[in-house]
mmCIF file of C-alpha atoms in Angstrom:
data_model
loop_
_atom_site.group_PDB
_atom_site.id
_atom_site.type_symbol
_atom_site.label_atom_id
_atom_site.label_comp_id
_atom_site.label_asym_id
_atom_site.label_seq_id
_atom_site.Cartn_x
_atom_site.Cartn_y
_atom_site.Cartn_z
ATOM 1 C CA TRP A 1376 176.379 -93.927 55.070
ATOM 2 C CA VAL A 1377 180.100 -94.458 54.687
ATOM 3 C CA LEU A 1378 180.815 -90.764 55.199
ATOM 4 C CA PHE A 1379 178.639 -90.803 58.313
ATOM 5 C CA THR A 1380 180.481 -93.778 59.826
ATOM 6 C CA ILE A 1381 183.843 -92.253 58.959
ATOM 7 C CA ARG A 1382 182.830 -89.036 60.706
ATOM 8 C CA VAL A 1383 181.620 -90.989 63.752
ATOM 9 C CA GLY A 1384 184.910 -92.911 63.768
ATOM 10 C CA ILE A 1385 186.868 -89.672 63.745
ATOM 11 C CA ARG A 1386 184.829 -88.315 66.669
ATOM 12 C CA VAL A 1387 185.383 -91.510 68.635
ATOM 13 C CA GLN A 1388 189.135 -91.295 67.983
ATOM 14 C CA GLU A 1389 189.088 -87.700 69.276
ATOM 15 C CA HIS A 1390 187.520 -88.954 72.503
ATOM 16 C CA ALA A 1391 190.157 -91.692 72.732
ATOM 17 C CA LYS A 1392 192.945 -89.154 72.253
ATOM 18 C CA ALA A 1393 191.467 -86.865 74.920
ATOM 19 C CA ALA A 1394 191.258 -89.801 77.348
ATOM 20 C CA GLU A 1395 194.879 -90.638 76.577
ATOM 21 C CA GLY A 1396 195.893 -87.065 77.423
ATOM 22 C CA ARG A 1397 194.024 -87.206 80.727
ATOM 23 C CA MET A 1398 195.622 -90.568 81.471
ATOM 24 C CA ALA A 1399 199.100 -89.158 80.783
ATOM 25 C CA THR A 1400 198.459 -86.281 83.188
ATOM 26 C CA ILE A 1401 197.320 -88.660 85.918
ATOM 27 C CA ALA A 1402 200.278 -90.980 85.276
ATOM 28 C CA THR A 1403 202.676 -88.038 85.586
ATOM 29 C CA GLU A 1404 201.113 -87.092 88.921
ATOM 30 C CA ARG A 1405 201.418 -90.682 90.153
ATOM 31 C CA LEU A 1406 205.057 -90.930 89.082
ATOM 32 C CA GLY A 1407 205.776 -87.605 90.789
ATOM 33 C CA ALA A 1408 204.251 -88.916 94.015
ATOM 34 C CA LEU A 1409 206.262 -92.113 93.657
ATOM 35 C CA GLY A 1410 209.422 -90.067 93.151
ATOM 36 C CA ASN A 1411 208.666 -88.121 96.328
ATOM 37 C CA PHE A 1412 208.060 -91.389 98.147
ATOM 38 C CA VAL A 1413 211.406 -92.820 97.046
ATOM 39 C CA SER A 1414 213.361 -89.650 97.813
ATOM 40 C CA ALA A 1415 211.850 -89.370 101.308
ATOM 41 C CA ILE A 1416 211.879 -93.071 102.165
ATOM 42 C CA ARG A 1417 213.978 -92.596 105.309
ATOM 43 C CA ALA A 1418 211.589 -90.068 106.829
ATOM 44 C CA ILE A 1419 208.589 -92.150 105.794
ATOM 45 C CA LYS A 1420 210.045 -95.243 107.443
ATOM 46 C CA TYR A 1421 211.155 -93.330 110.527
ATOM 47 C CA PHE A 1422 207.704 -91.840 111.152
ATOM 48 C CA ALA A 1423 205.856 -94.974 109.945
ATOM 49 C CA TRP A 1424 203.962 -93.141 107.204
ATOM 50 C CA GLU A 1425 203.947 -96.098 104.812
ATOM 51 C CA PRO A 1426 200.155 -96.696 104.966
ATOM 52 C CA GLU A 1427 199.365 -93.069 104.117
ATOM 53 C CA PHE A 1428 201.756 -92.990 101.191
ATOM 54 C CA LEU A 1429 200.622 -96.402 99.986
ATOM 55 C CA GLN A 1430 197.011 -95.220 100.048
ATOM 56 C CA LEU A 1431 197.980 -92.091 98.087
ATOM 57 C CA LEU A 1432 199.791 -94.156 95.460
ATOM 58 C CA CYS A 1433 196.925 -96.648 95.228
ATOM 59 C CA GLU A 1434 194.378 -93.855 94.721
ATOM 60 C CA ARG A 1435 196.459 -92.324 91.941
ATOM 61 C CA ARG A 1436 197.011 -95.690 90.299
ATOM 62 C CA SER A 1437 193.286 -96.411 90.481
ATOM 63 C CA ALA A 1438 192.520 -93.120 88.722
ATOM 64 C CA GLU A 1439 195.149 -93.921 86.098
ATOM 65 C CA CYS A 1440 193.668 -97.372 85.486
ATOM 66 C CA GLN A 1441 190.188 -95.873 85.159
ATOM 67 C CA MET A 1442 191.444 -93.519 82.429
ATOM 68 C CA LEU A 1443 193.251 -96.428 80.774
ATOM 69 C CA ARG A 1444 190.015 -98.422 80.663
ATOM 70 C CA GLN A 1445 188.148 -95.435 79.250
ATOM 71 C CA ARG A 1446 190.778 -94.885 76.561
ATOM 72 C CA THR A 1447 190.778 -98.584 75.702
ATOM 73 C CA ARG A 1448 186.992 -98.589 75.308
ATOM 74 C CA TRP A 1449 187.055 -95.569 72.994
ATOM 75 C CA THR A 1450 189.879 -97.092 70.931
ATOM 76 C CA ALA A 1451 188.095 -100.439 70.656
ATOM 77 C CA LEU A 1452 184.923 -98.673 69.535
ATOM 78 C CA ALA A 1453 186.862 -96.739 66.887
ATOM 79 C CA ILE A 1454 188.472 -99.940 65.604
ATOM 80 C CA GLY A 1455 185.092 -101.675 65.498
ATOM 81 C CA ILE A 1456 183.550 -98.809 63.544
ATOM 82 C CA GLY A 1457 186.499 -98.876 61.147
ATOM 83 C CA LYS A 1458 186.045 -102.592 60.501
ATOM 84 C CA VAL A 1459 182.254 -102.380 60.110
ATOM 85 C CA THR A 1460 182.204 -99.338 57.807
ATOM 86 C CA PRO A 1461 183.108 -101.117 54.522
ATOM 87 C CA VAL A 1462 180.666 -103.958 55.166
ATOM 88 C CA THR A 1463 177.756 -101.698 56.061
ATOM 89 C CA GLY A 1464 178.599 -99.447 53.118
ATOM 90 C CA SER A 1465 178.407 -102.411 50.754
ATOM 91 C CA VAL A 1466 175.138 -103.626 52.264
ATOM 92 C CA ALA A 1467 173.630 -100.137 52.025
ATOM 93 C CA THR A 1468 174.703 -99.935 48.372
ATOM 94 C CA PHE A 1469 173.156 -103.321 47.526
ATOM 95 C CA VAL A 1470 169.916 -102.494 49.344
ATOM 96 C CA ALA A 1471 169.642 -99.121 47.596
ATOM 97 C CA TYR A 1472 170.357 -100.799 44.258
ATOM 98 C CA ALA A 1473 167.601 -103.354 44.891
ATOM 99 C CA LEU A 1474 165.123 -100.725 46.125
ATOM 100 C CA LEU A 1475 165.613 -98.833 42.875
ATOM 101 C CA GLY A 1476 164.135 -101.864 41.141
ATOM 102 C CA ASN A 1477 167.314 -103.368 39.776
ATOM 103 C CA PRO A 1478 167.856 -107.113 39.980
ATOM 104 C CA ILE A 1479 170.752 -108.178 42.149
ATOM 105 C CA ARG A 1480 172.943 -110.657 40.302
ATOM 106 C CA ALA A 1481 176.421 -111.871 41.098
ATOM 107 C CA SER A 1482 177.606 -110.586 37.718
ATOM 108 C CA THR A 1483 176.429 -107.086 38.662
ATOM 109 C CA ILE A 1484 177.722 -107.111 42.230
ATOM 110 C CA PHE A 1485 181.175 -108.464 41.479
ATOM 111 C CA ALA A 1486 181.663 -106.542 38.228
#
């Protein structure tokens, strides 16, 4: 059981890392667009293109936040699995010990 939960935890962390990579790519695109916005601010103001550029930046930020939420969920799941693994491993051990017909005593468990 413990090996299974460790393997699941590793897989979940791989998903979290992949989401982090996608988020970094999206963040780089957003920062590039923001850099273009800042460097061309005079032309943007002159032609009154602020709403278009603001919409572009908002769309990119929304995509970045979506990836951030996804990465956070995967990371939280991995942390939860990591915290639950020792407890469930102990419970599985005690249940297996009892199912084998052995009496469960505190002296045996905490020995």
